[in-house]
Short mmCIF file of C-alpha atoms in Angstrom, two decimals:
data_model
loop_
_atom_site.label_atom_id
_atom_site.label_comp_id
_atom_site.label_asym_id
_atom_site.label_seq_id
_atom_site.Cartn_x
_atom_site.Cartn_y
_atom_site.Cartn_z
CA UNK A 22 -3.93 13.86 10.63
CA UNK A 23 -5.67 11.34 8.60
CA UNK A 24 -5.83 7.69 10.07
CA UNK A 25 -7.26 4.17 9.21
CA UNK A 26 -8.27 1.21 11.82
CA UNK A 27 -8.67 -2.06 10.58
CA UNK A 28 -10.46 -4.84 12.23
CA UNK A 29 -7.65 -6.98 14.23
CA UNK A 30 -6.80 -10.16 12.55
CA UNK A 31 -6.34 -12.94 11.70
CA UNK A 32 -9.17 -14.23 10.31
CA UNK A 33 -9.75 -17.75 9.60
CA UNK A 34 -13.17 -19.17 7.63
CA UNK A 35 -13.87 -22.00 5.92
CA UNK A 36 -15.33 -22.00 2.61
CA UNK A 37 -17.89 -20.61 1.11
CA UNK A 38 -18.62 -18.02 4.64
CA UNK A 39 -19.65 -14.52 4.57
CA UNK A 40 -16.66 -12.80 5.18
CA UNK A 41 -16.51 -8.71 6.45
CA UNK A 42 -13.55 -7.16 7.54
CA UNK A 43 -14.22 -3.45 9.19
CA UNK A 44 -12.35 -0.04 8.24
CA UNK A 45 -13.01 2.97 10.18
CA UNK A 46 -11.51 6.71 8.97
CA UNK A 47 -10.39 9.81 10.28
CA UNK A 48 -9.91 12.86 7.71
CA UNK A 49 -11.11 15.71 7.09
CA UNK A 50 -12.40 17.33 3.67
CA UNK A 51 -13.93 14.59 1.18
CA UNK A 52 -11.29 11.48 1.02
CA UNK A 53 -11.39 8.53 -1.61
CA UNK A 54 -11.57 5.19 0.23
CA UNK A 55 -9.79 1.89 -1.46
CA UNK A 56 -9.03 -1.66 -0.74
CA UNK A 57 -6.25 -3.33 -1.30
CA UNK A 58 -4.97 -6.94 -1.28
CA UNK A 59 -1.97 -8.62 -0.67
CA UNK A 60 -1.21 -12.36 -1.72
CA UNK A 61 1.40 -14.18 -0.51
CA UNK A 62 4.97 -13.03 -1.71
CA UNK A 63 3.30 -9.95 -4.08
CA UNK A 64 3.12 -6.74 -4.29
CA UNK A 65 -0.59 -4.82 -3.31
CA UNK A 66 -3.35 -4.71 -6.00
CA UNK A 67 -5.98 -2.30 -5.60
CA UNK A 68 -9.09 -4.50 -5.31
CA UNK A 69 -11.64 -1.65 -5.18
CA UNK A 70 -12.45 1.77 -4.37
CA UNK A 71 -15.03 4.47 -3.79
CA UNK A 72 -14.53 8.29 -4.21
CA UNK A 73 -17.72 9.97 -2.47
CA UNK A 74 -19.87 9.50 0.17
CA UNK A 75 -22.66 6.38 -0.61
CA UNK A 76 -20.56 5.10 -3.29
CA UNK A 77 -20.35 1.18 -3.32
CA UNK A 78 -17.20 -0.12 -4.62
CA UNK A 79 -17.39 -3.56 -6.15
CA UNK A 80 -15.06 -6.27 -7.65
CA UNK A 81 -14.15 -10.07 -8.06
CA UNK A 82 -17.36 -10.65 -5.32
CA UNK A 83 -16.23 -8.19 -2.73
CA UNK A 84 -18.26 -4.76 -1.81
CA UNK A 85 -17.71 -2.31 0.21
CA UNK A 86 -19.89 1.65 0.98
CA UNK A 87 -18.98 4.44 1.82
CA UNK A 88 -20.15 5.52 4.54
CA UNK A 89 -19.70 8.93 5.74
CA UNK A 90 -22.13 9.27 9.14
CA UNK A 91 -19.78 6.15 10.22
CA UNK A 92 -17.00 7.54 8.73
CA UNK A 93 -16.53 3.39 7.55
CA UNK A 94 -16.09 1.49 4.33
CA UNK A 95 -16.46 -2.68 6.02
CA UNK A 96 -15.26 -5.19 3.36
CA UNK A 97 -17.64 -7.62 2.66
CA UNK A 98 -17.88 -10.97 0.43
CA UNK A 99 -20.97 -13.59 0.74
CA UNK A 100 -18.84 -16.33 -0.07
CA UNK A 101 -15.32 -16.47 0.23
CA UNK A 102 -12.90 -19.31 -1.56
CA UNK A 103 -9.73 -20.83 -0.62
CA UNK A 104 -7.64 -18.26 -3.38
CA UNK A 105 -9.03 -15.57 -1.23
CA UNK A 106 -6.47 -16.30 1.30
CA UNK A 107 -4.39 -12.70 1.42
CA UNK A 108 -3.71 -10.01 3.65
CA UNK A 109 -6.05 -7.19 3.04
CA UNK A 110 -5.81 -2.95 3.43
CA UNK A 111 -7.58 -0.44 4.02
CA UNK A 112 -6.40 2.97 2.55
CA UNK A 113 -7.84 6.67 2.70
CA UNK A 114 -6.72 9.07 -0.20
CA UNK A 115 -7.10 13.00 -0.36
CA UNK A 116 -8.24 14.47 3.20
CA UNK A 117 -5.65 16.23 4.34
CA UNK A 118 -3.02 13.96 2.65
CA UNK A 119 -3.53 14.96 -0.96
CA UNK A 120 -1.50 12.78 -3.37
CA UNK A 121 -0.49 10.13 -0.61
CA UNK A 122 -2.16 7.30 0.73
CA UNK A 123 -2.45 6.51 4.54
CA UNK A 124 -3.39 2.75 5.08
CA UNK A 125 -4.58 0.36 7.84
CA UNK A 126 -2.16 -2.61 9.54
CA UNK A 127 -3.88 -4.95 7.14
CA UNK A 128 -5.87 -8.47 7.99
CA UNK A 129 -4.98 -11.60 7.12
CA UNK A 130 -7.50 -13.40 5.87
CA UNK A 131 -6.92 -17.63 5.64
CA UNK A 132 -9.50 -19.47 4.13
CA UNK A 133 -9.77 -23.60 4.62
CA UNK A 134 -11.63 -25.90 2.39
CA UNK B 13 4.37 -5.45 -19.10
CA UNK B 14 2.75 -2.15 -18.02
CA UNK B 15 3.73 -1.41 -14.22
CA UNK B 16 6.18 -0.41 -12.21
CA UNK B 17 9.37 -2.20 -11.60
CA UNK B 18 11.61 -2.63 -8.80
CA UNK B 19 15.46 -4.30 -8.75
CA UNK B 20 16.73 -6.16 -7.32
CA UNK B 21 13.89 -8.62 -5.44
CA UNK B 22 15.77 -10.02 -2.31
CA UNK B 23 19.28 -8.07 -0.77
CA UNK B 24 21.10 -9.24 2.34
CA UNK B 25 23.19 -6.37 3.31
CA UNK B 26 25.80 -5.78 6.31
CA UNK B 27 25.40 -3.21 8.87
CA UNK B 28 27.23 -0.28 7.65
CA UNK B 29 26.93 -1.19 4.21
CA UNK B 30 25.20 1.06 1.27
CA UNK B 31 22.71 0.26 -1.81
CA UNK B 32 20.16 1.72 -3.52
CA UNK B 33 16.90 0.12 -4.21
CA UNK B 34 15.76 1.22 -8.08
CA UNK B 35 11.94 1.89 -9.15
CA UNK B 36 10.50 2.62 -12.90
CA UNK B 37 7.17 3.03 -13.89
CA UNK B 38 5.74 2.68 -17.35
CA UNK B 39 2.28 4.46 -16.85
CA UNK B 40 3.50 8.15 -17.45
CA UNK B 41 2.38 9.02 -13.62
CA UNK B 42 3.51 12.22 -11.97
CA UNK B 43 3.86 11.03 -8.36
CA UNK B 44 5.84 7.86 -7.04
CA UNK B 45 6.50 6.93 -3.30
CA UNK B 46 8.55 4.32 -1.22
CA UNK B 47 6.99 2.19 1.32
CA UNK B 48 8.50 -0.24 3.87
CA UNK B 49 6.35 -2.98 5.53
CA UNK B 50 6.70 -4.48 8.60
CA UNK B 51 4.79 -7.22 10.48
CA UNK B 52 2.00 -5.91 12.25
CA UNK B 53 2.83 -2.07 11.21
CA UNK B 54 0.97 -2.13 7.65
CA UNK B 55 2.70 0.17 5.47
CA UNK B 56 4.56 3.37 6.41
CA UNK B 57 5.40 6.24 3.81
CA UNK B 58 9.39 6.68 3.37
CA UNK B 59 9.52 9.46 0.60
CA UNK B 60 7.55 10.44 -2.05
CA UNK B 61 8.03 12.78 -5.62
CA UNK B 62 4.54 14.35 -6.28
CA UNK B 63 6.07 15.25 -9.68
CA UNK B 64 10.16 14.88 -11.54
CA UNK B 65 12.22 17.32 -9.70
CA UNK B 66 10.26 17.28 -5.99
CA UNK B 67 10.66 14.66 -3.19
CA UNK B 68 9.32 15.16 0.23
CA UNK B 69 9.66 13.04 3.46
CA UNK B 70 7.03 10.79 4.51
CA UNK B 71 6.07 9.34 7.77
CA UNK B 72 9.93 7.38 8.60
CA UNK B 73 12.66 9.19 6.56
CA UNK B 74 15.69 8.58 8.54
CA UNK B 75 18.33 6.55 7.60
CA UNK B 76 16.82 6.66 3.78
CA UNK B 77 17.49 9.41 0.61
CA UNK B 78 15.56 9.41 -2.62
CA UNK B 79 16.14 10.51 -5.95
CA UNK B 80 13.72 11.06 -8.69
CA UNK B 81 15.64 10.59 -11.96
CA UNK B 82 13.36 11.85 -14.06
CA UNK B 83 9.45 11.12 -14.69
CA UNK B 84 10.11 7.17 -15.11
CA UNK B 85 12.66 6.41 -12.19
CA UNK B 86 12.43 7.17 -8.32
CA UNK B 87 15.39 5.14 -6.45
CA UNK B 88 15.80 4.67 -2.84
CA UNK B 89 19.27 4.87 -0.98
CA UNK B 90 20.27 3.48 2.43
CA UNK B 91 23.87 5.11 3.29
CA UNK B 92 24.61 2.70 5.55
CA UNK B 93 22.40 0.45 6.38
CA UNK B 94 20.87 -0.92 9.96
CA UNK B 95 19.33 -4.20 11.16
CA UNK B 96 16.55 -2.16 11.92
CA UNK B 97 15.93 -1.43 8.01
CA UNK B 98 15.42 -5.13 7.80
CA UNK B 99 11.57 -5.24 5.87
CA UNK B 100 10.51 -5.39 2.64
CA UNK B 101 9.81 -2.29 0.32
CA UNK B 102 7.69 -1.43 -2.00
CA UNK B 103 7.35 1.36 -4.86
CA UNK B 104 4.47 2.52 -5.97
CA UNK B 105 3.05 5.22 -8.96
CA UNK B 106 -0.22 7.26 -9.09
CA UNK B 107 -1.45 9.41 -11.37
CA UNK B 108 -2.54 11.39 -8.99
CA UNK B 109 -2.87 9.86 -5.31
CA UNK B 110 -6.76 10.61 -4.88
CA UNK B 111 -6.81 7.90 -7.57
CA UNK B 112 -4.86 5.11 -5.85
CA UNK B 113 -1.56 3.65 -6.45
CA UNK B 114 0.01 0.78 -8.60
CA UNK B 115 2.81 -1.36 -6.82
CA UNK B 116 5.52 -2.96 -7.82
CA UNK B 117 6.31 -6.82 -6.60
CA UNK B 118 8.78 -5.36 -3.73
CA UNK B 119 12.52 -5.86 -2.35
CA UNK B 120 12.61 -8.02 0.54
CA UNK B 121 16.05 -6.75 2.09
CA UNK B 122 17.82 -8.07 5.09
CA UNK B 123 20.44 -6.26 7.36
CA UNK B 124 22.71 -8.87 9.48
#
């Protein structure tokens, strides 16, 4: 069946530091990739996505690609703030799990002045 | 707002006892799903409704029974409930899942 792995957390930066957070994938057909975030006491926001293969999904200052040879789709951000602070997912659509979503354990990302 | 909406927020509940956790979306979306998280376990698939009339088990049924209402409304029941259902749920809508989900703000229930 269709899986995510997230990079094992927490993750603490200060600042204004280049932030990435890995996601690896395993599916089969052509999946849609997203991120989600999670701030404290909310519900999950979709923060971007990608739907084929190269795509590069982009919002607020994070990025993330789609990449299918590494079957990956790393979170990055060249300089994160202190309202970045949130717990972050990972989540494969489609594959063999049409219609539902199958996400990572989430990182928690704390960021100090 | 446009969203989805879920009642009530918080719930302390004791062992044995039964409620139903209530979801409506706004957005006109053909499939809804329940969620629980739990530290450390990200989030795990109770039931979804791909469209009105269907609901399907997801990855951690037991214990839990859903009923879509119609298009709008897709509730959650615990019969009787167990510490071990202690977490905090969430609904969520898609048009269609390939396209990601919209959440609502989540119940945050305690069994004692």
């Amino acid at each position: 069946g269709d899986s995510v792995t997230q990079m094992e957390g927490p993750v603490t930066l200060s600042e204004e530091a280049f932030l990435t957070i890995n996601c690896t994938y395993t599916a089969t057909g052509y999946p849609s990739l997203f991120w989600y975030v999670q701030y404290p006491g909310e519900g999950l926001q979709l923060l971007l996505k990608a739907t084929k293969a190269d795509d590069k999904g982009s919002n607020k200052g994070f990025e993330a690609t789609y990449r299918k040879e590494t079957t990956s789709f790393h979170l990055e951000k060249g300089s994160v703030q202190v309202s970045d602070s949130a717990v972050y997912f990972c989540a494969l659509g489609g594959g063999t799990s049409y219609g539902k979503l199958t996400f990572g354990q989430g990182t928690i990302l704390t960021v100090h002045p | 707002n446009a969203g989805v909406t879920q009642t009530p927020k918080f719930q302390v509940l004791k062992t044995g006892q039964s409620m139903t956790l209530q979801c409506a979306q706004d957005m006109n979306h053909n499939s809804m799903y329940w969620y629980r998280q739990d530290p450390g376990m990200g989030l795990r698939l109770i039931y979804y409704s791909a469209s009105e009339g269907t609901t399907d088990k997801g990855e951690v049924p037991n214990g839990y029974n859903v009923s879509r209402l119609n298009k709008r409304e897709f509730s959650l029941r615990l019969e009787s409930a167990a510490p071990s259902q202690t977490s905090v749920y969430f609904c969520a809508s898609s048009p269609d899942g390939a396209y990601g989900y919209t959440f609502g703000s989540g119940t945050r229930l305690t069994v004692v």
